[in-house]
């Protein structure tokens, strides 16, 4: 199996699991946060939903400046409703999947850089950026959303195995 096919298989599985978590967000608790320094449910969900977009940025450019000089500071893109969040997630994941389908093995090895105010923070092959800044990052924040769901007494979906609330 070629690298792109392997990445697509994993992407499909992780996006399916992520959508199942997002579907369980309580509409009436989107403004809840577990601690004053934590994001609200709406902010964290918005971040999770937006992470696949980073895959598009990674494969369509050779760098991205998260805080360009003279530009506005980065802001969290929170959701306004579960329905709106799911629609945005579905749209972004479909867009990224198409982009990933068109990636050649050679394009995965192209160097990509993250900049902040014009200064390079890191440079890695696109495949490594995909793994760390897109997939691992999304899985990490999806797990945070699962903690929020548990604290809000919402049932957790089975992801890598059964949960206390759902058998596989």
PDB file of C-alpha atoms in Angstrom:
ATOM      1  CA  UNK A   1       0.000   0.000   0.000  1.00  0.00           C
ATOM      2  CA  UNK A   2       1.407   3.406  -0.908  1.00  0.00           C
ATOM      3  CA  UNK A   3       1.885   6.091   1.776  1.00  0.00           C
ATOM      4  CA  UNK A   4      -1.038   8.220   0.599  1.00  0.00           C
ATOM      5  CA  UNK A   5      -3.419   5.251   0.736  1.00  0.00           C
ATOM      6  CA  UNK A   6      -2.269   4.493   4.283  1.00  0.00           C
ATOM      7  CA  UNK A   7      -2.754   8.126   5.297  1.00  0.00           C
ATOM      8  CA  UNK A   8      -6.244   8.151   3.765  1.00  0.00           C
ATOM      9  CA  UNK A   9      -7.275   4.984   5.611  1.00  0.00           C
ATOM     10  CA  UNK A  10      -6.143   6.440   8.923  1.00  0.00           C
ATOM     11  CA  UNK A  11      -7.710   9.827   8.133  1.00  0.00           C
ATOM     12  CA  UNK A  12     -11.076   8.228   7.369  1.00  0.00           C
ATOM     13  CA  UNK A  13     -11.033   6.222  10.594  1.00  0.00           C
ATOM     14  CA  UNK A  14      -9.978   9.138  12.814  1.00  0.00           C
ATOM     15  CA  UNK A  15     -12.478  11.549  11.221  1.00  0.00           C
ATOM     16  CA  UNK A  16     -15.272   9.008  11.741  1.00  0.00           C
ATOM     17  CA  UNK A  17     -14.349   8.733  15.429  1.00  0.00           C
ATOM     18  CA  UNK A  18     -14.015  12.498  15.768  1.00  0.00           C
ATOM     19  CA  UNK A  19     -17.446  13.069  14.254  1.00  0.00           C
ATOM     20  CA  UNK A  20     -18.955  10.616  16.728  1.00  0.00           C
ATOM     21  CA  UNK A  21     -17.473  12.644  19.605  1.00  0.00           C
ATOM     22  CA  UNK A  22     -18.729  15.919  18.120  1.00  0.00           C
ATOM     23  CA  UNK A  23     -22.240  14.475  17.692  1.00  0.00           C
ATOM     24  CA  UNK A  24     -22.432  13.982  21.465  1.00  0.00           C
ATOM     25  CA  UNK A  25     -21.728  17.571  22.440  1.00  0.00           C
ATOM     26  CA  UNK A  26     -24.577  18.881  24.590  1.00  0.00           C
ATOM     27  CA  UNK A  27     -26.172  21.809  22.755  1.00  0.00           C
ATOM     28  CA  UNK A  28     -27.151  23.488  26.010  1.00  0.00           C
ATOM     29  CA  UNK A  29     -23.611  23.342  27.482  1.00  0.00           C
ATOM     30  CA  UNK A  30     -21.483  24.839  24.681  1.00  0.00           C
ATOM     31  CA  UNK A  31     -20.436  27.690  26.987  1.00  0.00           C
ATOM     32  CA  UNK A  32     -19.248  25.314  29.753  1.00  0.00           C
ATOM     33  CA  UNK A  33     -15.573  25.081  30.678  1.00  0.00           C
ATOM     34  CA  UNK A  34     -13.986  22.777  33.281  1.00  0.00           C
ATOM     35  CA  UNK A  35     -11.612  25.456  34.575  1.00  0.00           C
ATOM     36  CA  UNK A  36     -11.269  29.241  34.123  1.00  0.00           C
ATOM     37  CA  UNK A  37      -8.127  28.772  31.991  1.00  0.00           C
ATOM     38  CA  UNK A  38      -9.728  26.070  29.814  1.00  0.00           C
ATOM     39  CA  UNK A  39     -11.556  26.608  26.555  1.00  0.00           C
ATOM     40  CA  UNK A  40     -15.316  26.327  26.496  1.00  0.00           C
ATOM     41  CA  UNK A  41     -16.890  23.314  24.813  1.00  0.00           C
ATOM     42  CA  UNK A  42     -17.658  25.553  21.799  1.00  0.00           C
ATOM     43  CA  UNK A  43     -14.065  26.812  21.579  1.00  0.00           C
ATOM     44  CA  UNK A  44     -12.452  23.378  21.955  1.00  0.00           C
ATOM     45  CA  UNK A  45     -14.891  21.827  19.476  1.00  0.00           C
ATOM     46  CA  UNK A  46     -14.160  24.650  17.024  1.00  0.00           C
ATOM     47  CA  UNK A  47     -10.440  23.957  17.349  1.00  0.00           C
ATOM     48  CA  UNK A  48     -10.923  20.219  16.760  1.00  0.00           C
ATOM     49  CA  UNK A  49     -13.116  20.931  13.744  1.00  0.00           C
ATOM     50  CA  UNK A  50     -10.553  23.327  12.265  1.00  0.00           C
ATOM     51  CA  UNK A  51      -7.506  21.057  12.633  1.00  0.00           C
ATOM     52  CA  UNK A  52      -8.142  19.083   9.390  1.00  0.00           C
ATOM     53  CA  UNK A  53      -7.892  22.443   7.569  1.00  0.00           C
ATOM     54  CA  UNK A  54      -4.234  22.446   8.586  1.00  0.00           C
ATOM     55  CA  UNK A  55      -3.820  19.396   6.364  1.00  0.00           C
ATOM     56  CA  UNK A  56      -5.013  21.450   3.402  1.00  0.00           C
ATOM     57  CA  UNK A  57      -2.593  24.238   4.312  1.00  0.00           C
ATOM     58  CA  UNK A  58       0.256  21.728   4.639  1.00  0.00           C
ATOM     59  CA  UNK A  59      -0.326  20.146   1.227  1.00  0.00           C
ATOM     60  CA  UNK A  60      -1.141  23.357  -0.655  1.00  0.00           C
ATOM     61  CA  UNK A  61       1.788  25.482   0.480  1.00  0.00           C
ATOM     62  CA  UNK A  62       5.365  25.191   1.678  1.00  0.00           C
ATOM     63  CA  UNK A  63       4.890  27.350   4.805  1.00  0.00           C
ATOM     64  CA  UNK A  64       2.292  29.023   6.968  1.00  0.00           C
ATOM     65  CA  UNK A  65       2.715  32.047   9.227  1.00  0.00           C
ATOM     66  CA  UNK A  66       0.400  31.730  12.232  1.00  0.00           C
ATOM     67  CA  UNK A  67       1.052  35.321  13.300  1.00  0.00           C
ATOM     68  CA  UNK A  68       2.132  37.385  10.280  1.00  0.00           C
ATOM     69  CA  UNK A  69       3.668  40.776  11.030  1.00  0.00           C
ATOM     70  CA  UNK A  70       0.950  43.409  11.069  1.00  0.00           C
ATOM     71  CA  UNK A  71      -1.768  40.779  10.844  1.00  0.00           C
ATOM     72  CA  UNK A  72      -4.475  40.012  13.367  1.00  0.00           C
ATOM     73  CA  UNK A  73      -3.608  37.595  16.180  1.00  0.00           C
ATOM     74  CA  UNK A  74      -4.859  34.032  15.769  1.00  0.00           C
ATOM     75  CA  UNK A  75      -8.283  33.444  17.306  1.00  0.00           C
ATOM     76  CA  UNK A  76     -10.228  30.329  18.212  1.00  0.00           C
ATOM     77  CA  UNK A  77     -13.065  29.588  15.814  1.00  0.00           C
ATOM     78  CA  UNK A  78     -15.768  28.339  18.159  1.00  0.00           C
ATOM     79  CA  UNK A  79     -18.957  26.648  17.063  1.00  0.00           C
ATOM     80  CA  UNK A  80     -22.367  28.275  17.443  1.00  0.00           C
ATOM     81  CA  UNK A  81     -24.323  25.011  17.477  1.00  0.00           C
ATOM     82  CA  UNK A  82     -23.621  21.307  17.212  1.00  0.00           C
ATOM     83  CA  UNK A  83     -25.327  21.228  13.802  1.00  0.00           C
ATOM     84  CA  UNK A  84     -23.174  24.093  12.489  1.00  0.00           C
ATOM     85  CA  UNK A  85     -20.048  22.427  13.867  1.00  0.00           C
ATOM     86  CA  UNK A  86     -20.842  19.093  12.223  1.00  0.00           C
ATOM     87  CA  UNK A  87     -21.557  20.774   8.888  1.00  0.00           C
ATOM     88  CA  UNK A  88     -18.222  22.640   9.039  1.00  0.00           C
ATOM     89  CA  UNK A  89     -16.397  19.455  10.070  1.00  0.00           C
ATOM     90  CA  UNK A  90     -17.946  17.450   7.215  1.00  0.00           C
ATOM     91  CA  UNK A  91     -17.078  20.159   4.695  1.00  0.00           C
ATOM     92  CA  UNK A  92     -13.466  20.523   5.875  1.00  0.00           C
ATOM     93  CA  UNK A  93     -12.802  16.799   6.065  1.00  0.00           C
ATOM     94  CA  UNK A  94     -14.209  16.263   2.558  1.00  0.00           C
ATOM     95  CA  UNK A  95     -11.996  19.086   1.241  1.00  0.00           C
ATOM     96  CA  UNK A  96      -8.882  17.732   2.947  1.00  0.00           C
ATOM     97  CA  UNK A  97      -9.604  14.172   1.807  1.00  0.00           C
ATOM     98  CA  UNK A  98      -9.692  15.310  -1.836  1.00  0.00           C
ATOM     99  CA  UNK A  99      -6.423  17.161  -1.403  1.00  0.00           C
ATOM    100  CA  UNK A 100      -4.806  14.137   0.256  1.00  0.00           C
ATOM    101  CA  UNK A 101      -6.058  11.842  -2.535  1.00  0.00           C
ATOM    102  CA  UNK A 102      -4.082  13.969  -4.995  1.00  0.00           C
ATOM    103  CA  UNK A 103      -0.807  13.827  -3.069  1.00  0.00           C
ATOM    104  CA  UNK A 104       2.074  11.968  -4.632  1.00  0.00           C
ATOM    105  CA  UNK A 105       4.693  10.158  -2.606  1.00  0.00           C
ATOM    106  CA  UNK A 106       7.175  12.827  -3.687  1.00  0.00           C
ATOM    107  CA  UNK A 107       4.947  15.654  -2.394  1.00  0.00           C
ATOM    108  CA  UNK A 108       4.907  14.052   1.063  1.00  0.00           C
ATOM    109  CA  UNK A 109       8.680  14.524   1.316  1.00  0.00           C
ATOM    110  CA  UNK A 110       8.619  18.255   0.453  1.00  0.00           C
ATOM    111  CA  UNK A 111       9.768  20.447   3.349  1.00  0.00           C
ATOM    112  CA  UNK A 112       7.119  22.558   5.052  1.00  0.00           C
ATOM    113  CA  UNK A 113       7.695  25.324   7.607  1.00  0.00           C
ATOM    114  CA  UNK A 114       5.638  26.889  10.350  1.00  0.00           C
ATOM    115  CA  UNK A 115       6.413  30.572  10.821  1.00  0.00           C
ATOM    116  CA  UNK A 116       5.511  33.008  13.559  1.00  0.00           C
ATOM    117  CA  UNK A 117       5.904  36.686  12.756  1.00  0.00           C
ATOM    118  CA  UNK A 118       8.155  35.702   9.851  1.00  0.00           C
ATOM    119  CA  UNK A 119      10.490  33.561  11.983  1.00  0.00           C
ATOM    120  CA  UNK A 120      10.684  29.850  11.251  1.00  0.00           C
ATOM    121  CA  UNK A 121       9.510  27.791  14.229  1.00  0.00           C
ATOM    122  CA  UNK A 122      10.167  24.435  12.556  1.00  0.00           C
ATOM    123  CA  UNK A 123      10.656  22.786   9.174  1.00  0.00           C
ATOM    124  CA  UNK A 124       9.699  19.153   8.544  1.00  0.00           C
ATOM    125  CA  UNK A 125       8.681  16.976   5.601  1.00  0.00           C
ATOM    126  CA  UNK A 126       4.965  17.353   4.875  1.00  0.00           C
ATOM    127  CA  UNK A 127       4.307  13.754   5.948  1.00  0.00           C
ATOM    128  CA  UNK A 128       5.776  14.520   9.390  1.00  0.00           C
ATOM    129  CA  UNK A 129       3.727  17.723   9.665  1.00  0.00           C
ATOM    130  CA  UNK A 130       0.621  15.714   8.740  1.00  0.00           C
ATOM    131  CA  UNK A 131       1.376  13.157  11.451  1.00  0.00           C
ATOM    132  CA  UNK A 132       2.280  15.582  14.260  1.00  0.00           C
ATOM    133  CA  UNK A 133       0.444  18.843  13.612  1.00  0.00           C
ATOM    134  CA  UNK A 134      -2.692  17.415  12.035  1.00  0.00           C
ATOM    135  CA  UNK A 135      -3.390  13.841  13.122  1.00  0.00           C
ATOM    136  CA  UNK A 136      -1.705  13.720  16.556  1.00  0.00           C
ATOM    137  CA  UNK A 137      -2.903  17.214  17.375  1.00  0.00           C
ATOM    138  CA  UNK A 138      -6.493  16.343  16.468  1.00  0.00           C
ATOM    139  CA  UNK A 139      -6.413  13.104  18.484  1.00  0.00           C
ATOM    140  CA  UNK A 140      -5.040  14.981  21.502  1.00  0.00           C
ATOM    141  CA  UNK A 141      -7.797  17.607  21.460  1.00  0.00           C
ATOM    142  CA  UNK A 142     -10.489  15.030  20.671  1.00  0.00           C
ATOM    143  CA  UNK A 143      -9.425  13.271  23.883  1.00  0.00           C
ATOM    144  CA  UNK A 144      -9.842  16.565  25.741  1.00  0.00           C
ATOM    145  CA  UNK A 145     -13.367  16.796  24.347  1.00  0.00           C
ATOM    146  CA  UNK A 146     -14.001  13.274  25.659  1.00  0.00           C
ATOM    147  CA  UNK A 147     -12.953  14.427  29.140  1.00  0.00           C
ATOM    148  CA  UNK A 148     -15.381  17.341  28.824  1.00  0.00           C
ATOM    149  CA  UNK A 149     -18.133  14.915  27.798  1.00  0.00           C
ATOM    150  CA  UNK A 150     -17.425  12.682  30.797  1.00  0.00           C
ATOM    151  CA  UNK A 151     -17.471  15.672  33.174  1.00  0.00           C
ATOM    152  CA  UNK A 152     -20.799  16.712  31.648  1.00  0.00           C
ATOM    153  CA  UNK A 153     -22.128  13.165  32.153  1.00  0.00           C
ATOM    154  CA  UNK A 154     -22.507  12.555  28.417  1.00  0.00           C
ATOM    155  CA  UNK A 155     -21.983   9.043  27.004  1.00  0.00           C
ATOM    156  CA  UNK A 156     -18.640   8.468  25.323  1.00  0.00           C
ATOM    157  CA  UNK A 157     -18.430   6.684  21.980  1.00  0.00           C
ATOM    158  CA  UNK A 158     -16.233   3.651  21.507  1.00  0.00           C
ATOM    159  CA  UNK A 159     -13.123   4.849  19.657  1.00  0.00           C
ATOM    160  CA  UNK A 160     -10.189   2.412  19.844  1.00  0.00           C
ATOM    161  CA  UNK A 161     -12.113  -0.068  21.921  1.00  0.00           C
ATOM    162  CA  UNK A 162     -15.274  -0.087  23.975  1.00  0.00           C
ATOM    163  CA  UNK A 163     -16.023   2.830  26.296  1.00  0.00           C
ATOM    164  CA  UNK A 164     -17.851   2.557  29.609  1.00  0.00           C
ATOM    165  CA  UNK A 165     -20.924   3.739  27.685  1.00  0.00           C
ATOM    166  CA  UNK A 166     -20.698   1.953  24.351  1.00  0.00           C
ATOM    167  CA  UNK A 167     -19.594  -1.495  23.305  1.00  0.00           C
ATOM    168  CA  UNK A 168     -18.089  -1.987  19.897  1.00  0.00           C
TER     169      UNK A 168
END
